[in-house]
Short mmCIF file of C-alpha atoms and ligand atoms in Angstrom, two decimals:
data_model
loop_
_atom_site.label_atom_id
_atom_site.label_comp_id
_atom_site.label_asym_id
_atom_site.label_seq_id
_atom_site.Cartn_x
_atom_site.Cartn_y
_atom_site.Cartn_z
CA MET A 1 31.97 -6.69 -4.72
CA SER A 2 32.72 -3.59 -6.65
CA LYS A 3 31.47 -0.80 -4.34
CA PRO A 4 30.67 -2.28 -0.95
CA PRO A 5 28.87 0.22 1.18
CA LYS A 6 30.34 0.82 4.68
CA GLN A 7 26.95 1.74 6.14
CA VAL A 8 23.37 0.88 5.26
CA LYS A 9 20.33 2.88 6.08
CA ILE A 10 17.50 0.52 7.15
CA VAL A 11 13.94 1.81 6.71
CA GLU A 12 11.72 -0.19 8.95
CA VAL A 13 8.23 -0.55 7.31
CA SER A 14 6.63 -3.12 9.67
CA PRO A 15 4.17 -0.88 11.37
CA ARG A 16 2.68 0.09 7.96
CA ASP A 17 3.57 -2.64 5.43
CA GLY A 18 3.91 -5.35 7.94
CA LEU A 19 0.48 -4.72 9.59
CA GLN A 20 -1.63 -3.57 6.66
CA ASN A 21 -2.18 -7.04 5.47
CA GLU A 22 -3.35 -8.39 8.78
CA LYS A 23 -7.09 -9.21 8.75
CA GLN A 24 -7.39 -8.95 12.60
CA VAL A 25 -7.17 -5.43 13.71
CA VAL A 26 -4.03 -4.86 15.80
CA ASP A 27 -4.70 -2.55 18.70
CA LEU A 28 -3.25 0.84 18.94
CA ALA A 29 -1.14 0.09 22.04
CA THR A 30 0.50 -2.83 20.37
CA LYS A 31 1.35 -0.64 17.27
CA LEU A 32 2.77 2.07 19.48
CA GLU A 33 4.82 -0.35 21.48
CA LEU A 34 6.09 -1.94 18.26
CA ILE A 35 7.41 1.43 17.00
CA GLU A 36 8.93 2.18 20.43
CA ARG A 37 10.72 -1.24 20.50
CA LEU A 38 11.98 -0.80 16.98
CA GLY A 39 13.51 2.54 17.97
CA GLN A 40 15.13 0.87 21.01
CA SER A 41 16.70 -1.64 18.79
CA GLY A 42 18.51 1.22 16.98
CA VAL A 43 16.33 1.62 13.83
CA ARG A 44 16.46 5.25 12.92
CA ASN A 45 13.78 5.36 10.07
CA ILE A 46 10.38 3.99 10.74
CA GLU A 47 7.27 4.06 8.44
CA VAL A 48 4.63 4.16 11.18
CA THR A 49 1.28 4.07 9.42
CA GLY A 50 -0.57 5.13 6.28
CA PHE A 51 -3.14 7.88 5.80
CA VAL A 52 -5.07 5.84 3.28
CA SER A 53 -8.80 5.25 2.89
CA PRO A 54 -10.01 3.27 5.96
CA LYS A 55 -12.42 1.57 3.62
CA TRP A 56 -9.51 0.31 1.48
CA VAL A 57 -7.22 -0.64 4.43
CA PRO A 58 -9.13 -0.94 7.69
CA GLN A 59 -6.11 -1.98 9.63
CA LEU A 60 -4.66 1.64 9.32
CA ALA A 61 -7.92 3.43 10.23
CA ASP A 62 -6.33 4.54 13.57
CA SER A 63 -3.51 6.48 11.82
CA SER A 64 -4.47 9.86 13.26
CA GLN A 65 -4.77 8.56 16.79
CA LEU A 66 -1.48 6.72 16.38
CA CYS A 67 0.35 9.95 15.36
CA GLN A 68 -1.32 11.80 18.24
CA GLN A 69 -0.09 9.20 20.81
CA LEU A 70 3.26 8.56 19.22
CA SER A 71 6.19 9.86 21.37
CA GLN A 72 8.56 11.01 18.64
CA HIS A 73 12.18 10.72 19.62
CA LYS A 74 14.58 13.40 18.17
CA ASP A 75 16.97 11.09 16.61
CA ILE A 76 14.32 8.95 14.80
CA HIS A 77 12.77 9.79 11.52
CA TYR A 78 9.12 8.79 11.31
CA SER A 79 7.09 8.70 8.14
CA ALA A 80 3.65 7.83 6.83
CA LEU A 81 2.27 6.66 3.50
CA VAL A 82 -0.13 9.11 1.85
CA PRO A 83 -1.93 8.49 -1.47
CA ASN A 84 -3.36 11.98 -1.98
CA LEU A 85 -3.89 15.50 -0.54
CA LYS A 86 -6.33 14.38 2.12
CA GLY A 87 -3.70 11.85 3.38
CA LEU A 88 -1.12 14.51 3.51
CA GLU A 89 -3.39 16.95 5.45
CA LEU A 90 -4.00 14.24 8.05
CA ALA A 91 -0.32 13.45 8.19
CA ILE A 92 0.44 17.21 8.78
CA GLU A 93 -2.16 17.20 11.56
CA GLY A 94 -0.42 14.19 13.05
CA GLY A 95 2.93 15.91 13.12
CA MET A 96 4.66 13.78 10.43
CA LYS A 97 7.92 15.32 9.12
CA GLU A 98 8.17 12.82 6.26
CA VAL A 99 5.55 11.19 3.98
CA ALA A 100 5.68 8.64 1.15
CA VAL A 101 3.65 8.80 -1.96
CA PHE A 102 3.20 5.52 -3.94
CA THR A 103 2.64 4.46 -7.55
CA ALA A 104 3.79 1.64 -9.65
CA ALA A 105 5.37 0.57 -12.89
CA SER A 106 2.24 -1.39 -13.81
CA GLU A 107 -1.03 0.21 -14.89
CA LEU A 108 -3.28 -2.65 -13.71
CA PHE A 109 -1.66 -2.78 -10.24
CA THR A 110 -2.04 1.01 -9.89
CA LYS A 111 -5.69 0.70 -10.80
CA LYS A 112 -6.29 -1.97 -8.13
CA ASN A 113 -4.10 -0.25 -5.45
CA ILE A 114 -4.99 3.38 -5.75
CA ASN A 115 -7.83 3.49 -8.30
CA CYS A 116 -6.29 5.52 -10.95
CA THR A 117 -3.75 5.34 -13.75
CA ILE A 118 -0.07 5.87 -13.29
CA GLU A 119 -0.28 9.24 -14.92
CA GLU A 120 -3.28 10.30 -12.76
CA SER A 121 -1.29 9.30 -9.67
CA LEU A 122 1.59 11.51 -10.63
CA VAL A 123 -0.75 14.39 -11.35
CA ARG A 124 -2.43 13.73 -8.00
CA PHE A 125 1.06 13.82 -6.23
CA LYS A 126 2.00 17.24 -7.58
CA PRO A 127 -0.04 19.31 -5.06
CA VAL A 128 0.89 16.80 -2.36
CA VAL A 129 4.62 17.32 -2.85
CA SER A 130 4.02 21.12 -3.08
CA LEU A 131 2.03 21.33 0.15
CA ALA A 132 4.52 18.99 1.80
CA LYS A 133 7.40 21.29 0.85
CA GLN A 134 5.53 24.38 2.18
CA ASN A 135 5.32 22.47 5.48
CA ASN A 136 8.97 21.36 5.42
CA ILE A 137 7.92 17.78 5.06
CA LYS A 138 10.19 15.42 3.18
CA VAL A 139 8.58 13.27 0.45
CA ARG A 140 9.67 9.87 -0.40
CA GLY A 141 8.35 7.96 -3.44
CA TYR A 142 7.53 4.27 -3.96
CA VAL A 143 7.36 2.48 -7.23
CA SER A 144 5.70 -0.97 -6.92
CA CYS A 145 5.88 -3.99 -9.13
CA VAL A 146 9.48 -3.13 -10.20
CA LEU A 147 10.46 -6.96 -10.68
CA GLY A 148 6.98 -8.22 -11.73
CA CYS A 149 3.30 -7.58 -11.44
CA PRO A 150 0.43 -9.93 -10.27
CA TYR A 151 -1.72 -8.66 -13.17
CA GLU A 152 0.77 -7.83 -16.05
CA GLY A 153 3.61 -10.24 -15.34
CA GLU A 154 7.09 -9.01 -16.49
CA ILE A 155 7.84 -5.40 -16.17
CA ASN A 156 10.46 -3.70 -18.21
CA PRO A 157 13.31 -2.02 -16.22
CA SER A 158 12.98 0.97 -18.44
CA LYS A 159 9.38 1.47 -17.29
CA VAL A 160 10.65 1.41 -13.66
CA ALA A 161 13.35 4.00 -14.50
CA GLU A 162 10.77 6.14 -16.28
CA ILE A 163 8.40 6.28 -13.27
CA THR A 164 11.32 6.68 -10.83
CA GLU A 165 12.56 9.70 -12.85
CA LYS A 166 9.13 11.23 -12.79
CA LEU A 167 8.84 10.88 -9.03
CA PHE A 168 12.29 12.67 -8.54
CA ALA A 169 11.12 15.33 -11.01
CA LEU A 170 8.03 15.91 -8.84
CA GLY A 171 10.43 16.53 -5.87
CA CYS A 172 10.80 13.16 -4.02
CA TYR A 173 14.20 13.05 -2.21
CA GLU A 174 14.40 9.21 -2.36
CA VAL A 175 12.55 6.60 -4.38
CA SER A 176 12.05 3.08 -2.98
CA LEU A 177 11.90 0.39 -5.62
CA GLY A 178 9.30 -2.27 -4.63
CA ASP A 179 9.38 -5.94 -5.59
CA THR A 180 5.80 -5.96 -4.35
CA ILE A 181 5.25 -9.65 -5.15
CA GLY A 182 8.84 -10.98 -4.42
CA THR A 183 9.21 -12.58 -7.85
CA GLY A 184 12.49 -10.99 -8.52
CA THR A 185 15.84 -12.78 -8.74
CA PRO A 186 19.35 -11.32 -8.31
CA LEU A 187 20.31 -10.62 -11.91
CA LYS A 188 16.93 -9.11 -12.72
CA ALA A 189 17.26 -6.92 -9.57
CA GLN A 190 20.62 -5.75 -10.75
CA LYS A 191 19.26 -5.00 -14.31
CA MET A 192 16.45 -3.06 -12.83
CA LEU A 193 18.66 -1.04 -10.38
CA LYS A 194 21.15 -0.29 -13.17
CA ALA A 195 18.38 1.16 -15.29
CA CYS A 196 17.42 3.36 -12.40
CA THR A 197 21.01 4.51 -11.71
CA GLU A 198 21.10 5.77 -15.27
CA ILE A 199 18.50 8.44 -14.27
CA ALA A 200 19.25 8.82 -10.48
CA ASP A 201 22.01 8.63 -7.96
CA ILE A 202 22.37 5.40 -6.06
CA ASP A 203 22.31 7.54 -2.82
CA ALA A 204 18.67 8.29 -3.55
CA LEU A 205 17.42 4.82 -4.45
CA ALA A 206 16.07 2.39 -1.88
CA LEU A 207 15.37 -1.40 -2.16
CA HIS A 208 11.97 -2.62 -0.95
CA PHE A 209 11.92 -6.29 -1.56
CA HIS A 210 9.29 -8.79 -0.49
CA ASN A 211 10.28 -12.33 0.07
CA THR A 212 7.57 -14.46 -1.45
CA TYR A 213 10.10 -16.83 -3.18
CA GLY A 214 12.92 -16.41 -0.57
CA GLN A 215 14.93 -14.28 -2.99
CA ALA A 216 14.88 -10.92 -1.13
CA LEU A 217 18.36 -11.28 0.61
CA ALA A 218 19.97 -12.58 -2.49
CA ASN A 219 18.48 -9.71 -4.49
CA ILE A 220 19.67 -7.21 -1.82
CA TYR A 221 23.19 -8.65 -1.93
CA ALA A 222 23.20 -8.36 -5.73
CA CYS A 223 22.19 -4.71 -5.39
CA LEU A 224 24.75 -3.99 -2.67
CA GLU A 225 27.25 -4.99 -5.33
CA LEU A 226 26.09 -1.99 -7.35
CA GLY A 227 26.42 0.29 -4.32
CA ALA A 228 22.88 0.29 -3.03
CA HIS A 229 22.84 1.27 0.67
CA ILE A 230 19.15 2.03 1.62
CA ILE A 231 17.08 -1.01 2.45
CA ASP A 232 13.42 -1.23 3.54
CA ALA A 233 12.70 -4.20 5.69
CA SER A 234 10.08 -5.38 8.12
CA VAL A 235 10.70 -7.09 11.52
CA ALA A 236 9.81 -10.75 11.61
CA GLY A 237 9.20 -10.54 7.84
CA LEU A 238 5.67 -9.20 8.38
CA GLY A 239 3.93 -7.69 5.38
CA GLY A 240 2.22 -7.94 2.04
CA CYS A 241 -0.14 -5.82 -0.05
CA PRO A 242 -3.82 -6.38 0.12
CA TYR A 243 -3.99 -5.48 -3.61
CA ALA A 244 -1.25 -7.94 -4.79
CA LYS A 245 -2.64 -11.43 -4.47
CA GLY A 246 -0.05 -13.88 -3.17
CA ALA A 247 2.38 -11.21 -2.00
CA SER A 248 3.97 -12.28 1.31
CA GLY A 249 6.06 -10.30 3.76
CA ASN A 250 8.94 -7.97 3.25
CA VAL A 251 12.49 -9.19 3.79
CA ALA A 252 12.81 -9.66 7.61
CA THR A 253 14.95 -6.87 9.14
CA GLU A 254 16.63 -9.32 11.44
CA ASP A 255 17.97 -11.28 8.34
CA VAL A 256 19.14 -8.17 6.67
CA VAL A 257 20.97 -7.02 9.79
CA TYR A 258 22.38 -10.43 10.35
CA MET A 259 23.80 -10.46 6.86
CA LEU A 260 25.17 -6.88 7.02
CA ASP A 261 26.70 -7.45 10.45
CA GLY A 262 28.48 -10.50 9.02
CA MET A 263 29.84 -8.44 6.06
CA GLY A 264 31.04 -5.68 8.48
CA ILE A 265 28.51 -3.21 7.09
CA LYS A 266 27.09 -0.88 9.82
CA THR A 267 23.34 -0.44 10.42
CA GLY A 268 23.25 0.96 13.92
CA VAL A 269 20.80 -1.75 14.81
CA ASP A 270 21.26 -4.13 17.70
CA LEU A 271 20.40 -7.65 16.36
CA LYS A 272 19.53 -9.04 19.68
CA THR A 273 16.94 -6.37 20.65
CA LEU A 274 15.57 -6.55 17.11
CA ILE A 275 15.17 -10.33 17.33
CA GLN A 276 13.31 -9.93 20.71
CA THR A 277 11.07 -7.36 19.00
CA GLY A 278 10.28 -9.74 16.14
CA LYS A 279 9.39 -12.52 18.55
CA TRP A 280 7.34 -10.15 20.63
CA ILE A 281 5.21 -8.85 17.75
CA SER A 282 4.86 -12.36 16.21
CA GLN A 283 3.35 -13.66 19.52
CA LYS A 284 1.20 -10.59 20.04
CA ILE A 285 -0.52 -10.91 16.73
CA ASN A 286 -0.45 -14.61 16.67
CA LYS A 287 1.71 -15.04 13.46
CA SER A 288 4.68 -17.25 12.66
CA ASN A 289 7.93 -15.42 12.65
CA ASN A 290 9.35 -15.32 8.99
CA SER A 291 12.88 -14.17 10.09
CA GLN A 292 15.40 -17.04 9.79
CA ALA A 293 17.76 -15.18 12.18
CA GLY A 294 14.92 -14.81 14.61
CA LYS A 295 14.09 -18.54 14.45
CA ALA A 296 17.67 -19.52 14.76
CA LYS A 297 18.19 -17.52 18.01
CA ALA A 298 14.70 -18.59 19.37
P1 HMG B 301 -11.05 6.19 -4.18
O1 HMG B 301 -12.18 5.37 -3.60
O2 HMG B 301 -10.80 6.17 -5.64
O3 HMG B 301 -11.01 7.67 -3.57
O4 HMG B 301 -9.69 5.75 -3.41
P2 HMG B 301 -11.93 8.93 -3.51
O5 HMG B 301 -11.15 10.11 -3.65
O6 HMG B 301 -13.20 8.68 -4.45
O7 HMG B 301 -12.61 8.77 -1.96
C1 HMG B 301 -13.39 7.74 -1.56
C2 HMG B 301 -13.55 7.82 -0.03
O8 HMG B 301 -12.29 7.68 0.55
C3 HMG B 301 -14.09 9.23 0.40
O9 HMG B 301 -14.88 8.95 1.61
C4 HMG B 301 -12.81 9.93 0.81
O10 HMG B 301 -13.01 10.94 1.73
C5 HMG B 301 -11.95 8.85 1.37
P3 HMG B 301 -16.45 8.84 1.49
O11 HMG B 301 -16.82 10.19 0.87
O12 HMG B 301 -16.76 7.65 0.65
O13 HMG B 301 -16.86 8.57 2.94
N1 HMG B 301 -10.47 9.09 1.28
C6 HMG B 301 -9.74 8.96 2.38
N2 HMG B 301 -9.95 8.70 3.65
C7 HMG B 301 -8.85 8.78 4.39
N3 HMG B 301 -7.54 9.05 4.08
C8 HMG B 301 -7.36 9.37 2.71
C9 HMG B 301 -8.43 9.35 1.83
N4 HMG B 301 -8.59 9.53 0.47
C10 HMG B 301 -9.86 9.40 0.19
N5 HMG B 301 -6.15 9.63 2.28
C11 HMG B 301 -7.53 5.99 -2.50
C12 HMG B 301 -8.47 6.21 -3.65
C13 HMG B 301 -6.16 6.36 -3.00
C14 HMG B 301 -7.81 6.89 -1.35
C15 HMG B 301 -7.62 4.50 -2.16
O14 HMG B 301 -7.55 3.68 -3.28
C16 HMG B 301 -6.61 4.09 -1.08
O15 HMG B 301 -6.71 4.57 0.04
N6 HMG B 301 -5.76 3.16 -1.50
C17 HMG B 301 -4.68 2.76 -0.60
C18 HMG B 301 -4.30 1.31 -0.90
C19 HMG B 301 -3.25 0.84 0.04
O16 HMG B 301 -2.96 1.43 1.08
N7 HMG B 301 -2.47 -0.12 -0.46
C20 HMG B 301 -1.33 -0.71 0.34
C21 HMG B 301 -0.19 0.26 0.31
S1 HMG B 301 0.85 0.26 -1.07
C22 HMG B 301 1.95 -1.02 -0.80
O17 HMG B 301 1.84 -1.78 0.06
C23 HMG B 301 3.11 -1.10 -1.74
C24 HMG B 301 4.47 -0.65 -1.12
O18 HMG B 301 4.64 -1.31 0.16
C25 HMG B 301 5.62 -0.83 -2.00
C26 HMG B 301 5.64 -2.20 -2.51
O19 HMG B 301 5.80 -3.21 -1.78
O20 HMG B 301 5.69 -2.32 -3.71
C27 HMG B 301 4.36 0.95 -0.79
MG1 MG B 302 5.67 -3.25 0.32
#
C-alpha cells in the first residue's frame, strides 16, 4: 500500500440512506435510538435524515420532528441531506450544523432522483451554499453514479471529476463519491478516484460505496491504497436509493471497521457496540443483517 492512512473518518449514513428505502415507516423513537446507539459506538459523523420532499421519500417525512427531538452531543457531527433552499431552511430550523447537497454524474439519474438536470441542480445549490455559509453551516456534496448508472450504464471518470470540481467551486468542503448501484470494481474505483484527485485534495474526498455485487470492501481497500480516508457506511448494510432500481445497501459499517481494525487503522469506533447496534436495528425493522462481521459474531 503506497500511502496507508493511519486514521479513517467514518460517516454513518444509516439513519438517512439506510432507512430511506424502507417501505414500512420506521417510528421516530427507533430512529432517535439508532442515532444515539451509533454515537455510543464511537461514530462521530452521522447523517441523521433528509429534508427532501415527503411525497418523494415518505420515510423521511418526520425530519423536522427528528431534529427537534434529537439530543445533539458536543463531540458528534450531525448532518442532513437537502435538495434545495426549502430543505436547507428546514434544516436550519432543526438546528443542523452541516447539510449535504446531492447531484450525480448521470443526467438520467439526476432527473429521476431530483427532477432536474445536473446543471439545474448546481444552479439550485448556489443559494443553498450561500445561505448555509451565512448560518455557519458546513456543506458537503454528493456525486451519485460515479461507477455506473442504472439508466445510462458506464460513467466516464472525467464526468465524475467535472461534477466534483463544480461542487467544490460552489463551496462544498467535502465531496462524497457515490457508487449508488454498487456496480464498481476495484480498478475502476481507483481510476475514478485518481481522476478526482487531479482536481481535488484526497483529504476532501469521501467514498460512498453501495454493496450490490459484494465489491464495496474491495473497492474501499483499493482506494485506501490511493490515500482515501473518509468512508461513508451504514450499520447492518442498510440502504439503497428509491430512484436507482436494484441498488442494495451501503457497505456495512461493521465490515469496514472490522477490516480497518485488522489493518491497524484507527476509526474510534467500538466494533462490539456497533455490531450490537446492527443486530438491534435489523430486528427492530425486521430486516436481515447484511453485515458479515455482524453475522459472524451473532
Ligand atoms: P419537485 O416535485 O420537482 O419539486 O421535487 P417542486 O419544487 O416542484 O416541489 C413539489 C412539492 O414538494 C411542493 O409541495 C414543495 O413544497 C415540496 P406541494 O406544493 O406539492 O405540496 N418540496 C419540499 N418539501 C419538503 N422538503 C423539501 C421540499 N422541496 C420541495 N426540501 C425535489 C424536487 C428535489 C424536492 C424532489 O425530487 C426530492 O425531494 N427528491 C429527493 C429524492 C431523494 O431523497 N432521493 C434519495 C436520496 S439521494 C441518494 O440516496 C444518493 C446518495 O446516497 C449518494 C449515492 O448513493 O449515490 C446521496
Ligand atoms: Mg447512497
